Amino acid sequence: LVAVVGRPNVGKSSFFNRVVGKRVAIVEDTPGVTRDRIYAEAEWRNIHFALIDTGGIEPASEEIIPAQMRAQAGIAMDTADVILFVTDIRTGVTANDYEVATMLMKSGKPVVLVVNKCDSIGKVSDDIYEFYSLGLGDPFPVSSVHGHGTGDILDECFKYIKYEEEDEDEDEKIRVAV
């Protein structure tokens, strides 16, 4: 189970849709479009996993809807094996990013730092180095719109997930001895 979290309008739903391979979550430039958790099955390198999209986390807001969205994101983080923290290279690191990063560190779960909206091909902007200040390790550049970097992020996620091998049904095996 992989949860996608971050502040509003960083591209969480676009990333979610990219990984799932179809439009499941609504994508809008308006904050607060995703309010509840959205689950979908995804596959990467023949491994199936569940992905959770969450609404934007606004740590300082005491209004009812943002507080409920924060609670829903908290449930997703509690149940996840790995958390993808999506940020936005265009706006840089914000005060809300620092607060969300602190929440994630307290969760004790593995976190992969995703820096979205790195849409150009080639060298990533030097602005990406600012994201090291969040204290969550190496930032992974991605373009949710174009799909650049998505595979690297999923590979990093799977480093933290322990998969149990499924036992094949013994009756279906053909055994031959010579």
Short mmCIF file of C-alpha atoms in Angstrom, two decimals:
data_model
loop_
_atom_site.label_atom_id
_atom_site.label_comp_id
_atom_site.label_asym_id
_atom_site.label_seq_id
_atom_site.Cartn_x
_atom_site.Cartn_y
_atom_site.Cartn_z
CA LEU A 1 0.00 0.00 0.00
CA VAL A 2 1.53 3.30 -1.15
CA ALA A 3 0.04 6.66 -0.07
CA VAL A 4 0.44 9.85 -2.11
CA VAL A 5 0.42 12.94 0.13
CA GLY A 6 1.38 16.61 -0.04
CA ARG A 7 -0.05 20.09 0.13
CA PRO A 8 -2.78 21.25 -2.30
CA ASN A 9 -2.06 21.62 -6.04
CA VAL A 10 1.33 19.93 -6.21
CA GLY A 11 0.12 17.28 -8.66
CA LYS A 12 -0.76 14.35 -6.39
CA SER A 13 -3.79 13.30 -8.43
CA SER A 14 -1.92 13.70 -11.73
CA PHE A 15 0.85 11.47 -10.38
CA PHE A 16 -1.74 8.99 -9.08
CA ASN A 17 -3.45 8.82 -12.48
CA ARG A 18 -0.08 8.41 -14.24
CA VAL A 19 0.92 5.45 -12.08
CA VAL A 20 -2.51 3.81 -12.25
CA GLY A 21 -2.56 4.25 -16.03
CA LYS A 22 -5.99 5.80 -16.31
CA ARG A 23 -7.93 8.80 -15.07
CA VAL A 24 -9.35 7.75 -11.72
CA ALA A 25 -8.80 10.94 -9.71
CA ILE A 26 -10.17 14.29 -10.86
CA VAL A 27 -7.41 16.75 -11.78
CA GLU A 28 -8.11 20.50 -11.45
CA ASP A 29 -6.10 23.65 -10.76
CA THR A 30 -8.50 24.41 -7.92
CA PRO A 31 -7.35 23.42 -4.41
CA GLY A 32 -9.55 20.96 -2.54
CA VAL A 33 -10.91 18.93 -5.46
CA THR A 34 -9.72 15.65 -3.90
CA ARG A 35 -11.21 15.47 -0.43
CA ASP A 36 -11.37 11.80 0.43
CA ARG A 37 -8.97 8.89 -0.07
CA ILE A 38 -9.06 7.32 -3.51
CA TYR A 39 -7.75 3.77 -3.89
CA ALA A 40 -6.67 2.08 -7.12
CA GLU A 41 -4.70 -0.97 -8.14
CA ALA A 42 -1.46 -0.39 -10.01
CA GLU A 43 1.33 -2.52 -11.42
CA TRP A 44 5.05 -1.95 -11.84
CA ARG A 45 7.51 -4.60 -13.04
CA ASN A 46 4.87 -7.30 -12.70
CA ILE A 47 4.24 -6.39 -9.07
CA HIS A 48 0.71 -5.38 -8.15
CA PHE A 49 0.16 -2.85 -5.40
CA ALA A 50 -2.49 -0.44 -4.13
CA LEU A 51 -2.06 3.30 -4.44
CA ILE A 52 -3.95 5.88 -2.34
CA ASP A 53 -4.53 9.44 -3.51
CA THR A 54 -5.26 11.98 -0.77
CA GLY A 55 -6.45 15.55 -0.57
CA GLY A 56 -4.01 18.38 -0.02
CA ILE A 57 -2.75 18.72 3.54
CA GLU A 58 -3.00 22.20 5.03
CA PRO A 59 -1.48 21.74 8.50
CA ALA A 60 -2.33 25.17 9.89
CA SER A 61 -5.96 25.36 8.73
CA GLU A 62 -8.64 24.91 11.39
CA GLU A 63 -11.55 25.06 8.95
CA ILE A 64 -13.77 21.98 8.87
CA ILE A 65 -13.11 20.74 5.32
CA PRO A 66 -9.28 21.10 5.40
CA ALA A 67 -9.25 19.48 8.86
CA GLN A 68 -11.28 16.53 7.54
CA MET A 69 -8.99 16.25 4.49
CA ARG A 70 -5.98 16.22 6.83
CA ALA A 71 -7.63 13.45 8.86
CA GLN A 72 -8.25 11.40 5.70
CA ALA A 73 -4.60 11.84 4.67
CA GLY A 74 -3.61 10.73 8.18
CA ILE A 75 -5.59 7.52 7.79
CA ALA A 76 -3.86 6.87 4.45
CA MET A 77 -0.45 7.45 6.03
CA ASP A 78 -1.24 5.14 8.96
CA THR A 79 -2.23 2.25 6.68
CA ALA A 80 0.51 2.73 4.06
CA ASP A 81 3.73 0.75 3.80
CA VAL A 82 5.43 3.64 1.99
CA ILE A 83 4.50 7.31 1.69
CA LEU A 84 5.17 9.40 -1.40
CA PHE A 85 5.50 13.05 -0.40
CA VAL A 86 4.77 15.11 -3.51
CA THR A 87 6.12 18.67 -3.71
CA ASP A 88 6.25 21.28 -6.49
CA ILE A 89 9.54 22.55 -7.97
CA ARG A 90 7.80 25.65 -9.36
CA THR A 91 6.79 26.97 -5.94
CA GLY A 92 9.81 25.58 -4.11
CA VAL A 93 9.75 24.48 -0.49
CA THR A 94 6.99 26.19 1.48
CA ALA A 95 6.19 26.44 5.19
CA ASN A 96 3.43 23.85 4.68
CA ASP A 97 5.96 21.48 3.08
CA TYR A 98 8.10 21.71 6.23
CA GLU A 99 5.07 20.99 8.44
CA VAL A 100 3.99 18.02 6.31
CA ALA A 101 7.59 16.71 6.33
CA THR A 102 7.59 16.89 10.12
CA MET A 103 4.31 14.92 10.25
CA LEU A 104 5.81 12.29 7.94
CA MET A 105 8.98 11.92 10.00
CA LYS A 106 6.86 11.40 13.13
CA SER A 107 4.90 8.65 11.35
CA GLY A 108 7.97 6.42 11.30
CA LYS A 109 7.06 5.19 7.81
CA PRO A 110 9.48 5.19 4.87
CA VAL A 111 9.02 8.37 2.82
CA VAL A 112 10.02 8.97 -0.79
CA LEU A 113 10.35 12.67 -1.61
CA VAL A 114 8.85 13.45 -5.03
CA VAL A 115 9.54 16.81 -6.67
CA ASN A 116 6.84 17.21 -9.31
CA LYS A 117 6.51 19.50 -12.33
CA CYS A 118 10.08 18.86 -13.57
CA ASP A 119 8.66 18.90 -17.09
CA SER A 120 11.76 19.58 -19.19
CA ILE A 121 13.88 16.71 -20.46
CA GLY A 122 17.56 16.65 -19.57
CA LYS A 123 19.21 18.35 -16.63
CA VAL A 124 16.91 19.04 -13.71
CA SER A 125 16.83 22.62 -12.44
CA ASP A 126 19.24 23.41 -9.59
CA ASP A 127 16.13 24.40 -7.60
CA ILE A 128 15.77 20.71 -6.70
CA TYR A 129 18.60 21.02 -4.16
CA GLU A 130 16.37 23.20 -1.98
CA PHE A 131 14.26 20.10 -1.21
CA TYR A 132 17.10 18.47 0.72
CA SER A 133 16.25 20.97 3.48
CA LEU A 134 13.10 18.93 4.24
CA GLY A 135 15.32 16.24 5.77
CA LEU A 136 13.70 13.36 3.88
CA GLY A 137 16.66 12.24 1.79
CA ASP A 138 17.17 12.47 -1.94
CA PRO A 139 14.45 14.29 -3.89
CA PHE A 140 13.23 12.41 -6.98
CA PRO A 141 12.32 14.66 -9.92
CA VAL A 142 9.16 13.68 -11.80
CA SER A 143 6.80 15.05 -14.39
CA SER A 144 3.33 13.71 -13.67
CA VAL A 145 2.11 15.19 -16.94
CA HIS A 146 4.78 13.55 -19.12
CA GLY A 147 5.69 10.58 -16.90
CA HIS A 148 9.42 11.33 -16.61
CA GLY A 149 10.94 9.83 -13.46
CA THR A 150 7.89 7.78 -12.45
CA GLY A 151 9.77 4.48 -12.71
CA ASP A 152 12.61 5.71 -10.50
CA ILE A 153 10.11 6.65 -7.79
CA LEU A 154 8.35 3.28 -7.93
CA ASP A 155 11.69 1.45 -7.82
CA GLU A 156 12.58 3.45 -4.70
CA CYS A 157 9.20 2.59 -3.11
CA PHE A 158 9.71 -1.11 -3.66
CA LYS A 159 12.99 -1.00 -1.72
CA TYR A 160 10.87 -0.51 1.41
CA ILE A 161 8.14 -3.05 0.68
CA LYS A 162 8.63 -6.67 1.69
CA TYR A 163 6.63 -8.93 -0.57
CA GLU A 164 5.75 -12.43 0.51
CA GLU A 165 6.19 -14.98 -2.23
CA GLU A 166 2.90 -16.61 -3.10
CA ASP A 167 2.97 -20.36 -2.64
CA GLU A 168 2.08 -22.15 -5.82
CA ASP A 169 -0.52 -24.84 -5.53
CA GLU A 170 1.36 -28.12 -5.10
CA ASP A 171 -1.32 -30.04 -7.02
CA GLU A 172 -0.65 -28.07 -10.20
CA LYS A 173 3.06 -28.91 -10.40
CA ILE A 174 4.20 -31.69 -12.66
CA ARG A 175 7.13 -33.58 -11.25
CA VAL A 176 9.25 -35.92 -13.32
CA ALA A 177 12.09 -38.12 -12.15
CA VAL A 178 14.40 -40.11 -14.42
#
